[in-house]
């Protein structure tokens, strides 16, 4: 656990700095009394029962929680509908004409505002279209789009009729899209003719066509006209239909929201694990809605007059929970931005904040580090005084970035919530409560009320404060994933087998003397590159799928902005000569196989990989070489010449 040590030292340096909530903020906050922790801790079920009252149920639930690890059911017997809670119920209130979504396109003059009434109309038209095109309750619908309002409309329409969606990040390759559609046997794909990214059109439809060559389960493709001239897009006979035509056909028809069981699947979202095959985490209806609704309200201290911006992509869980379901179920105004943070200039985020008078901003440490590197002159050009709360998520935030964020974006006043969670957890689990918690830069602080997190050793025993260990969750929570789609066994094995009864997060953590949690990073073969989770095995499989590669090893190396970067070591098939051109070809090959986010930053060709006598690749050594550390114990290495040779090549590559 070398990351663990490094994190510990850095953390210690900053442990002394504390930021209590400002008095004015505290006085106005939804929660400002520490008693909430005891209340939830002493009776978890009553706590969540009380939280569930903020949701409209068609049939009230009978039991808060049932089952045991690894399969829990929440709000048993209840019937509700997530779309109803996010849309319909606001129409009977003054929020009917409140902005639900403020959308900013990457092109600076593209801006659309959808009120809750607009959302209602569009979601209904889409739901009517889905039904007409043959989608029924339970059918899976894949959504592969950029950040446009139609993405949210499509998700809500699926939720309305009980068709679980699976959103595939628009940056993924045709191969990645195909694997995901096949894994869940999706019946329909909703995509667009493109997405704008750094001024270029991402060819979503072309990618989809490529993927669809191997997806027999897909019967219909619904295509949004967004980034291309519709005449230039190829539509395939019976299979492909235009979104705008179908929406028009639906007219003013409505579909009543389907009363769904609390445990009815809401969505599947794929994420990387330790094997090459991504896991489709399944989230269900009632518990997920209660969990995301509650955390959105209390972690962001969300009020009705707030304009809230989560700058994540909906292709990841952050967008699902904190752009769509959490904010909309609260009747909030949720801002959505299509493009890159430096398009058309490096002040774009700050301009969006000023223009919309945004009050709450939620982004990732990697973005904050990029802003730091670009310089404070960009935020200084804009008025950010509307901001009253900042959030961060995705990876440990280094204290320097935390302090910069608070100073230049939060004007030394706003609380910062550093929220730890995962695709699997569905909702934030370790986080400050902004009106209560005294924060320390770099620490996600404490478990949310009702959450029992612990740091344990190899035997599953709690370690004393100050020591590092495995981060586990000892009690269930409502928004937890229920299983891996189609693979209950893997769900059990990956998350529940190591410490029976506890959920294994895959992260290591440490608690300091005051009990604050410091997340130190992954302990498995999963990398966190710019907040994106990438399995080393996925990248290795992509590399060996190239005819010139015999074997590959992939590791994460520290990177100033991305947190981690990918370094790959590849052994060529015999007879193949290495060259700079081949290195480029292989890096590109990985991007084509998975997506640009997985392109190795560095790639080294070597004659062999360092292995133990039993044939296991010694990643620790590769990391040591890559990060220029003195080599750790090599006594188990089969052939130490290999090491020298790799080291030489690495240093060669450095120059
Ligand atoms: C992994 C989960 C949760 C939405 C985005 C990522 C890391 C996440 C934090 C944080 C330290 C964090 C963990 C976790 N992580 N938030 N605040 N501090 N680490 O979701 O792709 O499922 O990744 O991201 O390593 O296990 P994900």
XYZ file of C-alpha atoms and ligand atoms in Angstrom:
682
model
C 0.000 0.000 0.000
C 2.509 2.586 -1.065
C -0.220 5.067 -2.044
C -1.379 4.785 1.478
C 1.874 6.059 2.885
C 2.106 8.937 0.497
C -1.447 10.023 1.247
C -0.823 9.803 4.937
C 2.145 12.112 4.885
C 0.379 14.683 2.780
C -2.666 14.461 4.982
C -0.726 14.962 8.186
C 0.680 18.228 6.930
C -2.788 19.633 6.583
C -4.598 18.053 9.441
C -4.314 21.168 11.509
C -6.271 23.353 9.111
C -9.961 23.512 9.889
C -12.846 25.355 8.345
C -15.969 25.618 10.496
C -19.237 26.545 8.749
C -19.794 30.306 8.694
C -22.365 31.510 11.202
C -24.717 32.919 8.564
C -24.580 29.691 6.576
C -25.131 27.578 9.655
C -28.136 29.590 10.755
C -29.891 29.091 7.388
C -28.922 25.467 6.776
C -31.500 22.648 6.560
C -29.473 20.717 9.100
C -27.374 22.505 11.679
C -27.599 20.263 14.682
C -25.149 17.409 15.219
C -27.991 15.472 16.862
C -28.996 14.231 13.403
C -26.091 11.747 13.509
C -27.260 10.167 16.763
C -30.835 10.145 15.657
C -30.032 8.280 12.430
C -27.374 6.097 14.027
C -29.578 4.869 16.819
C -32.465 3.910 14.558
C -31.513 3.649 10.938
C -34.901 2.385 9.799
C -36.883 5.195 11.417
C -34.468 7.709 9.971
C -34.950 6.445 6.411
C -38.673 6.035 7.014
C -38.832 9.716 7.862
C -36.742 10.632 4.795
C -39.076 8.583 2.570
C -41.924 10.937 3.439
C -40.505 13.459 0.972
C -41.333 11.042 -1.840
C -44.821 10.537 -3.292
C -45.801 6.866 -3.109
C -48.711 5.392 -5.074
C -48.875 2.574 -2.542
C -47.187 3.113 0.823
C -44.399 0.709 1.676
C -44.831 -1.833 4.454
C -41.296 -2.379 5.622
C -38.250 -0.101 5.426
C -35.612 -2.792 5.043
C -35.516 -6.507 4.444
C -32.956 -9.157 3.528
C -29.333 -9.705 4.363
C -25.997 -9.272 2.621
C -25.594 -9.315 -0.319
C -29.216 -8.642 -1.201
C -31.275 -6.040 0.558
C -34.693 -4.669 -0.305
C -35.790 -1.220 0.690
C -39.286 0.193 1.205
C -40.755 -3.224 0.632
C -44.265 -3.353 -0.793
C -44.205 0.307 -1.819
C -45.104 1.488 -5.290
C -43.897 4.721 -6.813
C -42.489 6.163 -10.011
C -39.230 8.091 -10.240
C -40.366 10.167 -13.225
C -43.568 11.130 -11.427
C -41.508 12.331 -8.474
C -39.095 14.261 -10.682
C -41.686 15.851 -12.949
C -45.445 15.423 -12.491
C -45.658 16.225 -8.836
C -44.119 19.675 -9.324
C -46.869 20.673 -11.751
C -49.393 20.974 -8.953
C -47.204 23.571 -7.269
C -45.785 26.999 -8.058
C -42.816 25.139 -9.580
C -44.821 24.372 -12.713
C -43.067 27.211 -14.519
C -39.806 27.037 -12.592
C -36.715 26.202 -14.656
C -36.014 22.500 -14.253
C -33.057 22.452 -16.623
C -30.898 25.305 -17.794
C -28.824 23.977 -20.628
C -25.689 25.656 -21.927
C -24.387 24.340 -25.213
C -20.710 24.255 -26.007
C -21.338 26.894 -28.666
C -21.490 29.996 -26.585
C -24.893 31.229 -27.783
C -26.628 27.862 -27.464
C -28.820 27.999 -24.409
C -32.142 26.340 -23.615
C -34.341 26.517 -20.551
C -36.924 23.836 -19.806
C -39.503 24.496 -17.133
C -41.050 21.603 -15.253
C -44.073 21.953 -17.531
C -41.800 21.762 -20.604
C -40.136 18.730 -19.160
C -43.512 17.114 -18.547
C -44.580 17.628 -22.161
C -41.364 16.371 -23.627
C -41.046 13.383 -21.341
C -44.595 12.348 -22.184
C -44.045 12.709 -25.897
C -40.917 10.621 -25.594
C -42.621 7.972 -23.448
C -45.461 7.747 -25.970
C -42.874 7.297 -28.722
C -41.032 4.591 -26.809
C -44.247 2.646 -26.364
C -45.207 3.088 -29.990
C -41.777 1.800 -31.000
C -42.336 -1.348 -28.994
C -40.737 -0.667 -25.621
C -42.506 -2.253 -22.694
C -42.007 -2.271 -18.964
C -38.791 -4.156 -18.169
C -37.169 -3.730 -21.621
C -33.666 -2.230 -21.524
C -32.971 0.961 -23.442
C -29.417 2.118 -24.111
C -28.775 5.846 -24.328
C -25.583 7.021 -26.043
C -25.566 10.781 -26.253
C -23.767 13.932 -25.359
C -24.889 16.335 -22.674
C -28.119 17.634 -24.187
C -31.589 17.971 -22.621
C -32.867 15.086 -24.754
C -30.651 12.802 -22.688
C -32.522 13.728 -19.511
C -35.870 13.537 -21.309
C -35.033 10.038 -22.550
C -33.970 8.843 -19.093
C -37.136 10.174 -17.482
C -39.316 8.703 -20.228
C -37.754 5.291 -19.586
C -38.307 5.667 -15.845
C -41.920 6.662 -16.534
C -42.765 3.413 -18.304
C -40.501 1.195 -16.197
C -37.942 0.446 -18.918
C -34.511 0.436 -17.272
C -32.051 2.657 -19.107
C -28.378 2.153 -19.527
C -26.537 5.337 -20.355
C -23.215 4.831 -22.121
C -20.802 7.760 -21.896
C -20.561 9.505 -25.277
C -16.761 9.240 -25.204
C -16.836 5.454 -25.370
C -15.883 3.602 -28.531
C -18.170 1.470 -30.720
C -16.686 -1.679 -29.114
C -17.440 -0.461 -25.599
C -20.969 0.523 -26.646
C -21.576 -2.848 -28.286
C -20.390 -4.823 -25.237
C -22.707 -2.868 -22.957
C -25.751 -3.215 -25.222
C -25.154 -6.927 -25.563
C -24.530 -7.489 -21.881
C -27.971 -6.178 -20.958
C -29.667 -7.259 -24.214
C -31.003 -3.784 -24.889
C -33.978 -3.552 -27.229
C -33.526 0.043 -28.296
C -30.765 2.595 -28.659
C -31.327 6.315 -28.283
C -28.486 8.363 -29.717
C -27.752 11.588 -31.569
C -26.147 12.560 -34.828
C -23.298 13.997 -32.847
C -22.133 15.835 -29.762
C -20.013 18.963 -29.620
C -16.677 18.536 -27.904
C -13.901 21.129 -28.162
C -15.475 22.528 -31.282
C -15.600 19.165 -33.047
C -18.524 16.892 -33.733
C -18.214 13.553 -31.948
C -19.631 11.094 -34.522
C -22.091 9.336 -32.230
C -24.320 7.982 -34.980
C -21.396 6.603 -36.969
C -20.070 4.954 -33.784
C -23.506 3.541 -33.086
C -23.769 2.127 -36.608
C -20.434 0.422 -36.124
C -21.484 -1.012 -32.752
C -24.844 -2.148 -34.089
C -23.168 -4.508 -36.537
C -22.975 -6.899 -33.612
C -26.098 -6.163 -31.566
C -28.986 -8.354 -32.673
C -31.124 -7.423 -29.654
C -31.509 -3.791 -30.786
C -34.670 -3.384 -32.826
C -34.999 0.394 -33.086
C -32.659 3.380 -33.010
C -34.013 6.788 -32.094
C -31.740 9.587 -33.323
C -31.690 13.163 -32.049
C -30.743 15.756 -34.629
C -28.272 17.940 -32.796
C -24.837 18.342 -34.331
C -25.123 17.527 -38.007
C -27.238 18.435 -40.970
C -29.964 15.792 -40.864
C -29.543 15.215 -44.594
C -25.958 14.135 -44.068
C -26.808 11.378 -41.636
C -27.404 7.882 -42.845
C -30.571 6.346 -41.497
C -31.063 2.652 -41.852
C -34.430 1.602 -43.263
C -36.767 0.166 -40.658
C -34.333 0.426 -37.806
C -33.554 4.144 -37.462
C -36.074 6.885 -36.723
C -35.664 10.595 -36.043
C -36.396 11.818 -32.547
C -38.089 15.041 -33.721
C -40.437 13.174 -36.057
C -41.421 10.725 -33.350
C -41.936 13.499 -30.804
C -44.197 15.291 -33.288
C -46.171 12.151 -33.899
C -46.813 11.792 -30.180
C -48.592 15.155 -30.162
C -50.277 15.917 -26.879
C -50.752 12.344 -25.828
C -49.688 11.373 -22.330
C -48.609 8.147 -20.686
C -49.585 7.738 -17.070
C -46.515 7.019 -14.933
C -46.375 3.302 -14.283
C -46.792 2.412 -10.585
C -43.604 0.460 -9.997
C -42.495 -1.727 -7.166
C -39.780 -0.205 -4.965
C -37.368 -2.834 -6.246
C -38.215 -2.397 -9.940
C -34.985 -1.764 -11.939
C -34.453 1.925 -12.661
C -31.170 1.690 -14.488
C -28.014 -0.236 -15.195
C -24.731 1.632 -15.250
C -21.471 0.038 -16.320
C -18.252 0.630 -14.474
C -14.773 -0.839 -14.523
C -13.610 -3.551 -12.199
C -10.569 -5.738 -11.812
C -11.342 -7.962 -14.790
C -11.544 -6.845 -18.405
C -15.350 -7.030 -18.399
C -17.195 -3.957 -17.090
C -19.825 -4.525 -14.443
C -23.425 -3.435 -14.988
C -24.514 -2.143 -11.599
C -28.260 -2.355 -11.125
C -30.091 0.446 -9.323
C -33.733 0.162 -8.373
C -36.605 2.536 -7.770
C -37.705 3.378 -4.224
C -34.476 3.263 -2.242
C -32.450 5.001 -4.931
C -34.988 7.805 -5.113
C -35.070 8.292 -1.339
C -31.254 8.143 -1.096
C -30.466 10.585 -3.892
C -33.312 12.922 -2.951
C -32.153 13.092 0.670
C -28.446 13.526 0.003
C -29.037 16.185 -2.680
C -31.121 18.186 -0.247
C -28.880 17.940 2.805
C -25.358 17.621 1.421
C -25.804 20.589 -0.918
C -28.191 22.317 1.489
C -30.372 22.768 -1.572
C -33.093 25.432 -1.363
C -35.874 26.251 -3.788
C -34.300 29.494 -4.927
C -30.910 27.926 -5.631
C -29.478 27.501 -9.091
C -27.478 24.332 -8.858
C -24.792 23.072 -11.212
C -23.251 19.646 -11.157
C -20.617 19.821 -13.879
C -20.255 16.057 -14.320
C -21.273 14.058 -17.385
C -24.500 12.067 -17.185
C -22.563 9.129 -18.621
C -21.288 8.562 -15.073
C -23.161 7.979 -11.857
C -22.550 11.517 -10.607
C -24.724 12.835 -13.404
C -27.453 10.235 -12.846
C -27.789 10.982 -9.143
C -26.855 14.659 -8.947
C -27.838 16.217 -12.274
C -31.003 14.244 -12.884
C -32.695 12.251 -10.139
C -31.640 14.022 -6.921
C -32.115 17.631 -8.077
C -35.278 17.089 -10.128
C -37.012 15.085 -7.394
C -36.309 18.117 -5.190
C -37.864 20.456 -7.776
C -34.529 22.215 -8.199
C -33.101 24.172 -11.098
C -30.339 21.981 -12.479
C -27.783 23.443 -14.865
C -26.350 21.245 -17.568
C -23.328 22.091 -19.711
C -22.586 20.343 -22.972
C -18.935 20.947 -23.586
C -15.370 21.232 -22.409
C -14.287 23.650 -19.650
C -11.915 25.484 -21.983
C -14.291 25.980 -24.890
C -14.133 28.566 -26.328
C -11.926 29.967 -23.527
C -10.509 28.937 -20.153
C -13.027 31.029 -18.254
C -16.072 29.188 -19.616
C -17.122 27.673 -16.259
C -16.948 31.042 -14.532
C -18.856 32.689 -17.316
C -21.625 30.080 -16.969
C -21.731 30.763 -13.227
C -21.920 34.520 -13.644
C -24.470 34.378 -16.442
C -26.798 32.073 -14.510
C -26.010 33.372 -11.025
C -25.256 29.841 -9.901
C -25.324 29.215 -6.151
C -23.976 25.679 -5.876
C -21.170 24.150 -7.943
C -20.208 20.466 -7.845
C -17.124 19.377 -9.808
C -14.073 17.100 -9.683
C -10.554 17.563 -8.305
C -9.047 16.961 -11.742
C -11.003 19.940 -13.098
C -9.952 22.083 -10.150
C -6.303 21.196 -10.729
C -6.648 22.144 -14.390
C -8.175 25.500 -13.368
C -5.270 26.044 -10.977
C -2.789 25.347 -13.743
C -4.575 27.771 -16.097
C -4.356 30.480 -13.460
C -6.581 32.558 -11.215
C -6.879 35.296 -13.831
C -9.674 33.342 -15.522
C -12.044 33.149 -12.528
C -11.044 36.701 -11.645
C -12.607 37.975 -14.844
C -16.072 36.950 -13.663
C -18.313 37.672 -10.723
C -18.671 34.468 -8.716
C -20.257 36.030 -5.665
C -23.527 34.137 -6.231
C -21.826 30.908 -5.160
C -22.646 29.805 -1.631
C -21.530 26.171 -1.644
C -18.892 24.154 -3.491
C -18.640 20.408 -3.868
C -16.060 17.945 -5.128
C -16.201 14.275 -6.093
C -14.417 11.523 -7.962
C -11.030 11.137 -6.314
C -9.163 12.351 -3.265
C -8.685 16.096 -3.475
C -5.214 17.299 -2.591
C -5.363 19.991 0.113
C -3.702 22.571 -2.180
C -6.509 22.213 -4.706
C -9.127 22.372 -1.935
C -7.669 25.608 -0.636
C -7.369 27.124 -4.093
C -11.002 26.186 -4.836
C -12.249 27.818 -1.661
C -10.115 30.916 -2.106
C -10.548 31.793 -5.766
C -13.956 30.274 -6.457
C -15.527 30.415 -3.017
C -14.043 33.831 -2.080
C -12.801 32.336 1.198
C -16.346 31.934 2.393
C -18.213 29.011 0.939
C -18.201 25.637 2.631
C -16.748 22.800 0.549
C -18.311 19.365 0.597
C -15.850 16.648 -0.415
C -18.212 13.766 -1.170
C -17.004 10.194 -1.287
C -19.128 7.597 -3.043
C -19.184 5.178 -5.976
C -21.280 3.931 -8.877
C -22.202 1.069 -6.585
C -23.334 3.233 -3.686
C -25.690 5.355 -5.835
C -25.525 8.233 -3.353
C -22.914 10.110 -1.373
C -21.902 8.231 1.770
C -18.969 10.071 3.322
C -19.316 13.822 3.257
C -19.466 16.944 5.365
C -22.874 18.411 6.208
C -22.240 22.027 5.290
C -24.112 23.605 8.208
C -22.583 21.281 10.777
C -19.188 19.875 9.865
C -15.908 21.598 10.513
C -13.967 20.587 7.400
C -10.300 19.753 6.892
C -8.959 20.174 3.332
C -8.492 16.754 1.782
C -10.773 14.847 4.113
C -14.256 13.667 3.141
C -14.890 13.960 6.911
C -17.716 11.737 8.228
C -20.282 9.190 7.069
C -23.684 10.663 6.218
C -26.246 10.092 8.988
C -27.299 6.453 9.067
C -24.169 5.257 7.241
C -21.757 3.033 9.102
C -18.296 3.147 7.525
C -15.183 1.632 9.043
C -11.514 1.061 8.309
C -10.448 -2.545 8.856
C -7.367 -4.720 8.571
C -6.874 -7.913 6.588
C -8.972 -9.822 9.149
C -11.846 -7.365 9.026
C -11.054 -5.882 12.425
C -11.308 -2.110 12.940
C -7.902 -0.458 12.984
C -7.086 2.263 15.496
C -7.336 5.893 14.422
C -4.221 6.952 12.575
C -3.819 3.607 10.801
C -4.754 2.837 7.216
C -6.830 -0.099 6.017
C -9.744 -1.236 3.890
C -12.739 1.065 3.749
C -15.904 -0.971 4.376
C -19.585 -0.251 4.949
C -21.165 -2.205 7.736
C -24.832 -1.336 7.286
C -26.941 -1.118 4.116
C -28.231 2.178 2.687
C -31.233 2.770 0.435
C -29.497 3.760 -2.852
C -27.084 0.838 -2.874
C -26.811 -1.177 -6.097
C -28.699 -4.446 -5.820
C -26.510 -6.642 -7.987
C -24.401 -6.802 -11.125
C -26.810 -7.255 -14.034
C -26.952 -10.936 -14.894
C -24.165 -11.900 -12.497
C -25.261 -12.230 -8.861
C -22.228 -14.360 -8.213
C -19.810 -11.641 -9.210
C -21.738 -9.177 -7.033
C -21.255 -11.502 -4.081
C -17.635 -12.254 -4.875
C -16.353 -8.752 -5.554
C -18.112 -6.872 -2.778
C -19.157 -9.246 -0.015
C -16.859 -12.276 0.177
C -13.755 -10.735 1.682
C -15.447 -9.621 4.906
C -18.783 -11.426 5.245
C -21.582 -8.994 6.055
C -19.564 -5.923 5.112
C -19.575 -4.153 1.776
C -16.022 -3.875 0.424
C -15.500 -0.524 -1.291
C -12.176 -1.289 -2.986
C -10.717 1.879 -1.438
C -8.277 2.291 1.398
C -8.768 4.927 4.039
C -7.458 6.207 7.335
C -9.165 7.968 10.207
C -7.242 10.658 12.017
C -7.244 11.259 15.750
C -10.519 13.200 15.467
C -12.184 10.411 13.563
C -12.120 12.203 10.181
C -11.975 9.854 7.174
C -9.175 10.373 4.656
C -9.701 8.366 1.483
C -6.347 7.180 0.173
C -7.270 5.559 -3.146
C -8.051 2.205 -4.717
C -6.512 -0.973 -3.399
C -7.470 -3.058 -6.429
C -6.366 -2.951 -10.055
C -8.632 -0.044 -10.827
C -7.186 3.303 -11.893
C -8.734 6.681 -11.374
C -7.710 8.788 -14.346
C -9.138 12.299 -14.205
C -11.978 10.978 -12.080
C -12.727 8.161 -14.538
C -12.545 4.632 -13.344
C -10.537 2.408 -15.659
C -9.547 -1.207 -15.047
C -5.910 -2.047 -15.803
C -7.127 -5.353 -17.255
C -9.398 -3.563 -19.708
C -6.463 -1.612 -21.108
C -4.263 -4.709 -21.126
C -6.905 -6.681 -23.043
C -7.213 -3.839 -25.534
C -3.444 -3.877 -26.072
C -3.126 -7.622 -26.575
C -6.015 -7.515 -29.031
C -3.534 -5.802 -31.381
C -1.805 -8.397 -33.598
C 1.687 -7.067 -32.789
C 1.352 -7.356 -29.015
C 2.083 -10.575 -27.145
C 1.712 -9.376 -23.596
C 0.994 -6.157 -21.733
C 0.992 -4.699 -18.251
C -0.717 -1.476 -17.281
C -0.171 0.631 -14.198
C -1.198 4.013 -12.867
C 1.411 6.723 -12.350
C 0.897 10.018 -10.555
C -0.129 12.903 -12.735
C -0.347 16.496 -11.632
C -3.732 17.226 -13.172
C -5.365 13.875 -13.803
C -4.404 12.433 -10.422
C -3.378 9.236 -12.140
C -2.205 8.623 -15.678
C -1.927 5.335 -17.549
C 1.477 3.816 -18.258
C 1.622 0.657 -20.336
C 4.390 -1.835 -20.946
C 3.984 -4.037 -23.993
C 5.930 -7.046 -25.216
C 5.807 -7.476 -28.986
C 5.281 -10.789 -30.736
C 8.582 -12.293 -31.783
C 10.057 -10.894 -34.928
C 8.225 -7.601 -34.605
C 10.426 -4.520 -34.422
C 9.498 -1.697 -32.095
C 9.326 1.899 -33.347
C 7.951 5.286 -32.364
C 5.239 4.838 -34.981
C 4.195 1.529 -33.467
C 3.978 3.100 -30.017
C 1.597 5.701 -31.426
C -0.402 3.029 -33.228
C -0.837 1.071 -30.016
C -1.909 4.094 -27.983
C -4.444 4.892 -30.677
C -5.577 1.286 -30.744
C -6.518 1.449 -27.050
C -8.459 4.674 -27.626
C -10.343 3.000 -30.468
C -11.055 -0.111 -28.439
C -12.275 1.614 -25.267
C -12.402 5.385 -25.674
C -10.017 8.328 -25.520
C -10.085 8.340 -21.704
C -8.210 5.022 -21.704
C -5.397 6.046 -24.090
C -2.116 5.354 -22.270
C -0.126 8.511 -21.561
C 3.054 6.506 -21.826
C 3.731 3.281 -23.630
C 6.949 1.313 -23.463
C 7.994 -1.614 -25.585
C 10.017 -4.222 -23.793
C 11.306 -7.740 -24.424
C 9.807 -9.121 -21.257
C 7.778 -8.153 -18.212
C 9.121 -8.602 -14.684
C 7.423 -11.616 -13.157
C 7.529 -13.573 -9.954
C 8.695 -17.167 -10.094
C 5.041 -18.180 -10.188
C 4.548 -16.010 -13.252
C 2.677 -13.045 -11.760
C 3.487 -9.662 -13.242
C 5.141 -7.484 -10.610
C 3.248 -4.238 -11.034
C 4.828 -2.815 -7.940
C 8.194 -2.871 -9.683
C 6.818 -1.281 -12.812
C 5.357 1.480 -10.684
C 8.678 1.961 -8.922
C 10.446 2.303 -12.243
C 7.800 4.580 -13.672
C 7.845 6.890 -10.696
C 11.621 6.871 -10.379
C 11.654 5.324 -6.908
C 14.391 3.120 -5.612
C 13.440 -0.401 -6.435
C 11.565 -2.225 -3.756
C 12.336 -5.790 -2.783
C 13.092 -7.831 -5.888
C 13.916 -11.122 -4.200
C 10.921 -12.877 -5.728
C 11.679 -11.666 -9.232
C 12.466 -14.493 -11.636
C 14.855 -12.663 -13.921
C 16.305 -9.410 -12.668
C 17.827 -8.557 -16.052
C 14.342 -7.856 -17.302
C 14.088 -5.126 -14.797
C 17.282 -3.378 -15.821
C 16.204 -3.532 -19.399
C 12.782 -2.042 -18.717
C 14.300 0.616 -16.562
C 16.691 1.596 -19.306
C 13.907 1.812 -21.844
C 11.796 3.795 -19.470
C 14.547 6.307 -18.880
C 15.096 6.439 -22.603
C 11.429 7.311 -23.038
C 11.689 10.012 -20.375
C 14.176 12.005 -22.454
C -14.264 5.716 -6.831
C -15.630 5.524 -7.393
C -18.846 8.820 -7.029
C -18.973 9.408 -8.311
C -17.751 9.510 -9.139
C -16.884 8.300 -9.214
C -13.070 7.477 -5.879
C -14.934 9.119 -5.473
C -14.086 10.386 -3.929
C -13.728 11.347 -2.925
C -11.718 10.201 -2.655
C -13.161 9.376 -4.233
C -12.960 6.271 -4.986
C -14.192 5.469 -5.349
N -13.711 8.608 -5.208
N -15.163 10.200 -4.710
N -14.539 12.345 -2.592
N -12.530 11.205 -2.318
N -11.971 9.289 -3.593
O -17.613 7.109 -9.245
O -16.470 5.890 -11.077
O -17.774 4.643 -9.336
O -15.576 5.728 -8.778
O -13.851 7.063 -6.995
O -11.802 5.572 -5.302
O -14.075 4.100 -5.059
P -16.893 5.784 -9.661
